[in-house]
Coordinates of N, CA and C in Angstrom, one line a residue:
X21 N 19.6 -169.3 77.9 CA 18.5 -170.2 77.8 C 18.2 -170.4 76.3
X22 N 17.7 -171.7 76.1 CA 17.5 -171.9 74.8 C 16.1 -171.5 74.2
X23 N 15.7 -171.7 72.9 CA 14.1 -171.3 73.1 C 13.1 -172.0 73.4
X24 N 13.7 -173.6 73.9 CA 12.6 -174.5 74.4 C 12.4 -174.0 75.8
X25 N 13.3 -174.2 76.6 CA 13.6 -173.5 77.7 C 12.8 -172.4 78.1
X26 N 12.7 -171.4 77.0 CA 12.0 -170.0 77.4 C 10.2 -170.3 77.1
X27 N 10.1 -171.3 76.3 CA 8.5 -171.2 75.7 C 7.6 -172.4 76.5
X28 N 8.9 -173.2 77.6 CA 8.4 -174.0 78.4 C 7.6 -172.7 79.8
X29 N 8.8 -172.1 80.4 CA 9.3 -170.7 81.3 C 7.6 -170.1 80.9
X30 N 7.8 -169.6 79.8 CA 6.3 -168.7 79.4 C 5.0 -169.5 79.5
X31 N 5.2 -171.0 79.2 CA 4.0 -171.5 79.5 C 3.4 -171.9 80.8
X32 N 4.7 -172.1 81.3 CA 4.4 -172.6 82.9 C 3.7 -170.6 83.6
X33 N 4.4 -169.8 83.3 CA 4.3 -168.6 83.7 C 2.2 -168.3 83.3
X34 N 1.8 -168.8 81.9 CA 0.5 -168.3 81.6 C -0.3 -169.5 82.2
X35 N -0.2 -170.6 82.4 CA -0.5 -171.6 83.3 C -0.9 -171.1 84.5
X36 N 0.0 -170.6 85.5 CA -0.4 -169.8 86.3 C -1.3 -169.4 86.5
X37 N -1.4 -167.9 85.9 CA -2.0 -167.2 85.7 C -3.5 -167.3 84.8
X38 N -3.6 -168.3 84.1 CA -4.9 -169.0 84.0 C -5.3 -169.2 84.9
X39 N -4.9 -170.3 85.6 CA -5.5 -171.0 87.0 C -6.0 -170.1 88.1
X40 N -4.9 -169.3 88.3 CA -5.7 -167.6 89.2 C -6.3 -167.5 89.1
X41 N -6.4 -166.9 87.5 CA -8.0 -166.0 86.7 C -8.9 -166.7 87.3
X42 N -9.2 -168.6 87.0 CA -10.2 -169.4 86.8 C -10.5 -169.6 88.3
X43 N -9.6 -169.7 89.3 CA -9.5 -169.8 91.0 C -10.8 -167.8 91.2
X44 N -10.1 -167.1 90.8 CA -11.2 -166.0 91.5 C -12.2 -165.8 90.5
X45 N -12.1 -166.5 89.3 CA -13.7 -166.1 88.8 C -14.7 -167.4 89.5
X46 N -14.2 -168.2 89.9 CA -14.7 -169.4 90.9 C -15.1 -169.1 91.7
X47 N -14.2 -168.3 92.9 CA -14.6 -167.3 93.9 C -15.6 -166.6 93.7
X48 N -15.7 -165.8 92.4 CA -16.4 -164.5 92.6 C -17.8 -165.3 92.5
X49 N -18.2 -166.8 91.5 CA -19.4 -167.1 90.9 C -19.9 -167.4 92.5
X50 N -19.2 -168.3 92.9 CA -19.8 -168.7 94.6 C -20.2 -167.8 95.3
X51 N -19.5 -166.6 94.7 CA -19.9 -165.7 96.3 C -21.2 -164.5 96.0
X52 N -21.7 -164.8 94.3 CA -22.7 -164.3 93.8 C -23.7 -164.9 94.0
X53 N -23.5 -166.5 94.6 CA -24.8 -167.4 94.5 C -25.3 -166.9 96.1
X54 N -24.5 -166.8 96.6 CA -24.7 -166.6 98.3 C -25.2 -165.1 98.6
X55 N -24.6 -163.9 97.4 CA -25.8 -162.8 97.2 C -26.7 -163.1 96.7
X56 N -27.3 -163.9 96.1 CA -28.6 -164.4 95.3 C -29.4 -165.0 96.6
X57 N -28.5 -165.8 97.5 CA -29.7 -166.5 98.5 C -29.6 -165.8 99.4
X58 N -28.8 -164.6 99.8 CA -29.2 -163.2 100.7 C -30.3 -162.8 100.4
X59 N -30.1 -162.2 98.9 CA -31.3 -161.5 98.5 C -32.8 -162.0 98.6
X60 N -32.4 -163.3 98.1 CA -33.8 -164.4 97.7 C -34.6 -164.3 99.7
X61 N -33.7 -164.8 100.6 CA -33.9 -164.4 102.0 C -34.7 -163.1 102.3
X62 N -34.0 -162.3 102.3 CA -34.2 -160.7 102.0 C -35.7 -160.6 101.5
X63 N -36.4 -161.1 100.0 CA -37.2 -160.7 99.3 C -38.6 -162.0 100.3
X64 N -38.3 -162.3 101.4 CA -39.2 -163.3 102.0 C -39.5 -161.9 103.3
X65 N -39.8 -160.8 103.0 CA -40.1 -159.8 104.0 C -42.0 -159.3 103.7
X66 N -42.2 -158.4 104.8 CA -43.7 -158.4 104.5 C -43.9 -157.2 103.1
X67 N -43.0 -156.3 103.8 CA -42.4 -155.3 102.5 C -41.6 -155.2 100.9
X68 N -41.0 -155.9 101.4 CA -40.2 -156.6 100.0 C -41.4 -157.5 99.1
X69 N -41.7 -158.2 99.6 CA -43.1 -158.9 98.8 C -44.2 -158.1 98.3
X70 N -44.2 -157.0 99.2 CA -45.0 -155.8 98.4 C -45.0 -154.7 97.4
X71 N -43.4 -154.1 97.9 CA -43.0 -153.7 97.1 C -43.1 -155.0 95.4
X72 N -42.7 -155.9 95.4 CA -42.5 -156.5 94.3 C -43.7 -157.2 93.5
X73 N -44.8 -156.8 94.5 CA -45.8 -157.5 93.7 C -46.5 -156.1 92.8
X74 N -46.5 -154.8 93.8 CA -46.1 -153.5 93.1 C -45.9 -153.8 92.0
X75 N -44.8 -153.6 91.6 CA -43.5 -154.1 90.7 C -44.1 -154.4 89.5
X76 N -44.8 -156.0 89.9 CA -44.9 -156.7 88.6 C -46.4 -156.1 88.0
X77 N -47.0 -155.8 88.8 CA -48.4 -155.1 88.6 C -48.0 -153.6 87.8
X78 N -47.7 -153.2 88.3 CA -47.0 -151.8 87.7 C -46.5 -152.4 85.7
X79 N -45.5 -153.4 85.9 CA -45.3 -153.9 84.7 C -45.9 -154.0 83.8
X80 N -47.4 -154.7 84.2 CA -48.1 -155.5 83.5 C -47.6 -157.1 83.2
X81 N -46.8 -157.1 84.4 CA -46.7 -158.7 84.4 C -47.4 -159.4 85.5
X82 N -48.5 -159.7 85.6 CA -49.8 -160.6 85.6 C -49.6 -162.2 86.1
X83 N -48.9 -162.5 85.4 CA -48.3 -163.7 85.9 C -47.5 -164.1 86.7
X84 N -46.8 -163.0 86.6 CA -45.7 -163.3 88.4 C -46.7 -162.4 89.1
X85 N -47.3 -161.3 89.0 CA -48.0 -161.2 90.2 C -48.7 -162.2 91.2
X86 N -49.5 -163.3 90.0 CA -50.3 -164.1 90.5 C -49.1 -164.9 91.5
X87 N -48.0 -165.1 91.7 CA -47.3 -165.6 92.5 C -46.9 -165.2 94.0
X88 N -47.7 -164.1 93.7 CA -47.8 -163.5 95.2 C -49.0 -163.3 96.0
X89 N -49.9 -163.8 95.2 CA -51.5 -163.5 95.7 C -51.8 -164.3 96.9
X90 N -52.3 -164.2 97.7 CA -52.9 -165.0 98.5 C -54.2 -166.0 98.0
X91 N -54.0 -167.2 97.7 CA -54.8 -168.1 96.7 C -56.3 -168.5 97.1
X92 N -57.0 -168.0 96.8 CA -58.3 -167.9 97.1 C -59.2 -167.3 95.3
X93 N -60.2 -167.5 95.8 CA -60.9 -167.4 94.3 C -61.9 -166.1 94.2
X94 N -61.4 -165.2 94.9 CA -62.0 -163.6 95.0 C -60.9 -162.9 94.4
X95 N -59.5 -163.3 95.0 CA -58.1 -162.3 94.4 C -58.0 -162.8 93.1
X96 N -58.2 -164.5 92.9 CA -57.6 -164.9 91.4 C -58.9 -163.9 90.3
X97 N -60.4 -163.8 90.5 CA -61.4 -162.9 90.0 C -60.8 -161.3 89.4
X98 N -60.4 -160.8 91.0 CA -60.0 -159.7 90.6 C -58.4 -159.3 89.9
X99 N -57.4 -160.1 90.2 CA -56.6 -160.5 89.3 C -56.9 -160.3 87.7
X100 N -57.5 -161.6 87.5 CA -57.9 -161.7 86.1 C -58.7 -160.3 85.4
X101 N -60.0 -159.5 86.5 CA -60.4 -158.6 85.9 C -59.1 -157.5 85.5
X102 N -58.0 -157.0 86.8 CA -57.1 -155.8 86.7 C -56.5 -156.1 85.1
X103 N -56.0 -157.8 85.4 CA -55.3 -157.6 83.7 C -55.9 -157.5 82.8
X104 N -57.5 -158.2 82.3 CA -58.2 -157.7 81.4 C -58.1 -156.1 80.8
X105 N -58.0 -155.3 82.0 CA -59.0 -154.0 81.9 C -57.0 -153.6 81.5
X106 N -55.9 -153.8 82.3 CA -54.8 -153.6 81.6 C -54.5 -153.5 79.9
X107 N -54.4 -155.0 79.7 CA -54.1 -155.6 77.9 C -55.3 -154.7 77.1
X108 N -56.4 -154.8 77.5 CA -57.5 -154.3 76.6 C -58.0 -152.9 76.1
X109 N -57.6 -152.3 77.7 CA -58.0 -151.2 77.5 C -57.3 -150.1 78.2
X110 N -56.4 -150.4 78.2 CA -55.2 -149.0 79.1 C -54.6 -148.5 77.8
X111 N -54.1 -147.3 77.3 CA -53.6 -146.8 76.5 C -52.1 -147.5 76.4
X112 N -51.1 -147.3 75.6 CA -50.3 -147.8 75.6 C -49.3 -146.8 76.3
X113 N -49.5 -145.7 76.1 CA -49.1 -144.4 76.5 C -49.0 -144.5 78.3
X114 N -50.4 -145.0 78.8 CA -50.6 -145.0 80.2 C -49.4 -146.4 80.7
X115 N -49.5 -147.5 79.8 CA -48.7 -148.6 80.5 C -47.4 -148.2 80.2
X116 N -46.6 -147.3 79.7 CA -45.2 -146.9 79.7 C -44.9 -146.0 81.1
X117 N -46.0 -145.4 80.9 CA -46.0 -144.4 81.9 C -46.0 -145.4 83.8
X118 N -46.6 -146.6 83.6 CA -46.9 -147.4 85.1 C -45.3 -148.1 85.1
X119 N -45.0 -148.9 83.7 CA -44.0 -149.4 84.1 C -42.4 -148.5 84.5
X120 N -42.5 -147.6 84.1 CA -41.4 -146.4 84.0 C -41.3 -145.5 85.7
X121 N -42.6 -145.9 86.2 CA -42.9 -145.2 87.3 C -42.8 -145.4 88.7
X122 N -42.2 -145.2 89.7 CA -41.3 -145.3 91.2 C -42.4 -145.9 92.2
X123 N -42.5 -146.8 92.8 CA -43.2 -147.1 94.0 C -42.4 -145.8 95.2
X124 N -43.6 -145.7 95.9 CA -43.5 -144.9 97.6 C -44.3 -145.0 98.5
X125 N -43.7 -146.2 99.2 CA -44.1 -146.5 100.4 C -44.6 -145.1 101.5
X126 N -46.0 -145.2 101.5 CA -46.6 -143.8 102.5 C -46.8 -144.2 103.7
X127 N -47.4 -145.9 104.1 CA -47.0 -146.2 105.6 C -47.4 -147.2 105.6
X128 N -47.0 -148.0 106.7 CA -46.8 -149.5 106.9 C -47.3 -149.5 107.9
X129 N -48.4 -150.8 108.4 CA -48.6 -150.6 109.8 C -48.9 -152.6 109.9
X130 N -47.9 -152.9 111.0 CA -48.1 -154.1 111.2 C -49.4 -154.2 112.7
X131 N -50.3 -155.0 111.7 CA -51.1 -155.7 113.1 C -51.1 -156.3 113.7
X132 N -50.5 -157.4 113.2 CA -49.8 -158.1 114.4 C -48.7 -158.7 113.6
X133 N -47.8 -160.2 113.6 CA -47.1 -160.9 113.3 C -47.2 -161.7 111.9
X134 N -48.7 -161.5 111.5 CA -49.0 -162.2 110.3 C -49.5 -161.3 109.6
X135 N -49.9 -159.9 109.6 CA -50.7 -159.0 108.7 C -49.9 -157.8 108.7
X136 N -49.5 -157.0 107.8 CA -49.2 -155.7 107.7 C -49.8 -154.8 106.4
X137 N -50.6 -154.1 106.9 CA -51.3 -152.5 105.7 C -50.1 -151.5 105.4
X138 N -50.4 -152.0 103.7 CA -49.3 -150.9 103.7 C -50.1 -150.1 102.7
X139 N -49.6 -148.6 102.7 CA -50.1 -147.7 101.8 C -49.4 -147.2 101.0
X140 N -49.3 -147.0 99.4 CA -48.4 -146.8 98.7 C -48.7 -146.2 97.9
X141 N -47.9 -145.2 96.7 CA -48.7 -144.7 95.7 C -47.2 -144.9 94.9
X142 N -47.6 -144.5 93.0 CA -46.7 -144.4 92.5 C -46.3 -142.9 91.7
X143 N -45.2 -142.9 90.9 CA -44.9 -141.8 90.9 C -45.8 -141.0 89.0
X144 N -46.5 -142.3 88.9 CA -47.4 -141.8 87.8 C -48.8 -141.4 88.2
X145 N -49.4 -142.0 88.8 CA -50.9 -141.8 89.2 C -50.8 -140.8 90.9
X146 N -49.8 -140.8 92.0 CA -49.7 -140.3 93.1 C -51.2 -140.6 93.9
X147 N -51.7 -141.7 93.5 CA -52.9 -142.0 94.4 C -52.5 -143.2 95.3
X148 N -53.1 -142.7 96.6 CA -53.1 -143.4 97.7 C -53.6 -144.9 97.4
X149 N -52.6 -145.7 98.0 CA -53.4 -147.0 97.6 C -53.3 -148.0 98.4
X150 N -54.2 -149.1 99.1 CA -53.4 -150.0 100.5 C -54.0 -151.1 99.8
X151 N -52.6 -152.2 100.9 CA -52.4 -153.1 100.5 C -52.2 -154.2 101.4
X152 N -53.6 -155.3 101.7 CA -52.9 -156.0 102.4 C -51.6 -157.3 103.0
X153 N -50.9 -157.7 103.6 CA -50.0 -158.4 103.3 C -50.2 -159.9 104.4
X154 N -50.0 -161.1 104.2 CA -51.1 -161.4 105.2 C -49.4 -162.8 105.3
X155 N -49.0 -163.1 106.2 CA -48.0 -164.1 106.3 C -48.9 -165.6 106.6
X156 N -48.7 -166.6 105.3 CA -49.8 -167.5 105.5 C -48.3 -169.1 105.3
X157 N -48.4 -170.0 106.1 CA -47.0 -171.4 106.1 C -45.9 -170.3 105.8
X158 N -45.6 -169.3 106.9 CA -44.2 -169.0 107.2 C -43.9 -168.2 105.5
X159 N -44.9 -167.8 104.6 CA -44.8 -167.1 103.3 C -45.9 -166.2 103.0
X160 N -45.0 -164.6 103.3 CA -46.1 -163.4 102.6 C -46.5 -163.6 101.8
X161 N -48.2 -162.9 101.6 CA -48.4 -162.9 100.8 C -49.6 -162.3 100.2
X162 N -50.0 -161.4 98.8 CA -50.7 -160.4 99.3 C -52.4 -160.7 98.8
X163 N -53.3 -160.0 100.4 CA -54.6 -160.2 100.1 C -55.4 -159.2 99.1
X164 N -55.5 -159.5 97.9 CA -55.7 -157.9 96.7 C -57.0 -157.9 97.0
X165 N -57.7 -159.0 97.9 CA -59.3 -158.5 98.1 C -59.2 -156.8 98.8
X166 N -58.3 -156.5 99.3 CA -58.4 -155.7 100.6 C -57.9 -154.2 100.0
X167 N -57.5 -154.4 98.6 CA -57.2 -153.3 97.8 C -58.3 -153.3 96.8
X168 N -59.1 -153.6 96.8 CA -60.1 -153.8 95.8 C -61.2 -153.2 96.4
X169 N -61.4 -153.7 97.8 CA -62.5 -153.1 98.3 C -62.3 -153.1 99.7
X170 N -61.3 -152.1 100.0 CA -61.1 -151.8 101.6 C -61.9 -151.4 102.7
X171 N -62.7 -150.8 102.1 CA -63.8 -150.4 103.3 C -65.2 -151.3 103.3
X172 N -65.4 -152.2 102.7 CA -66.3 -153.5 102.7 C -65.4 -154.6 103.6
X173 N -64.0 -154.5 103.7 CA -63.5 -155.5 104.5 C -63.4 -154.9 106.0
X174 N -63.2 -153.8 106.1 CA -63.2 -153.0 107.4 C -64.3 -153.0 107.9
X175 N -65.7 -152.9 107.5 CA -66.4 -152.5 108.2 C -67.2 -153.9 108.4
X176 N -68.0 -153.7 109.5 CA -68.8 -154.6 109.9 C -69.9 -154.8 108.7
X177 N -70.1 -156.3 108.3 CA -71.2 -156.4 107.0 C -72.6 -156.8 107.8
X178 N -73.5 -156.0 107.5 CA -75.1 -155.8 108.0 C -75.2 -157.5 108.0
X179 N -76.7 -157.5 109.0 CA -76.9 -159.0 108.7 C -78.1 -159.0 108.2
X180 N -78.2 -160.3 107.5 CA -79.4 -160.2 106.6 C -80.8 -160.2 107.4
X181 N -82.3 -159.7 106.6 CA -83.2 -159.6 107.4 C -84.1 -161.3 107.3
X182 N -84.3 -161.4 108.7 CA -85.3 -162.8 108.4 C -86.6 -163.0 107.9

């Protein structure tokens, strides 16, 4: 063979072998979008939505939390107060310590088809904490009135005197 011959041979050879590479990194990106819309599926649970709103609260990210609130103008209130009392006045030492720190699910209890209480603590503070989760147009989503003041929502409220 001559050397055109061989540097044609070698190109057609890395040709190939490009096209493969670019054929299963093709593969692999499609078949990561389809774990992404597993997951994204997956994260439409009454748990997964709690766990993650956990998460962002734990963070001090405030803003994606508010993406999970159940939209009413009692949770957006206390929202706004938790992060106040976060940025303002939490040590910096304490917010290392929340975001660094494990959620544990202590118990779940579905009410029915649309509501599930869950009770959780984290691995910084170990205090019991519940949480409501309320499925409102086919999307969880969480009631923070009901962790704010659980036993005002539980209990029967007096009626006023005439």
């Amino acid at each position: 063979r001559n050397k055109r011959e061989s540097g044609l041979l070698y190109a057609a050879i890395r040709y190939k072998w490009l096209r493969a590479a670019l054929l299963l990194l093709a593969a692999g990106c499609n078949n990561t979008d389809k774990e992404k819309e597993a997951a994204q599926a997956n994260a439409d649970t009454d748990i997964n939505i709690a766990t993650a709103f956990i998460r962002t609260t734990l963070d001090g990210n405030y803003d994606k939390a508010r993406n999970y609130l159940l939209p009413d103008s009692v949770n957006t209130n206390y929202m706004d107060v938790y992060e106040r009392a976060y940025k303002e006045k939490m040590a910096p030492d304490d917010k290392r310590s929340y975001r660094e720190s494990t959620i544990r699910i202590i118990d779940n209890i579905k009410q029915n088809d649309s509501v599930t209480l869950i009770t959780y603590s984290n691995s910084f503070k170990h205090m019991p904490t519940k949480l409501k989760v309320i499925k409102q147009n086919n999307k969880w989503l969480i009631d923070f009135k009901y962790t704010v003041e659980p036993d005002t929502l539980s209990k029967p409220q007096p009626k006023p005197a005439n």
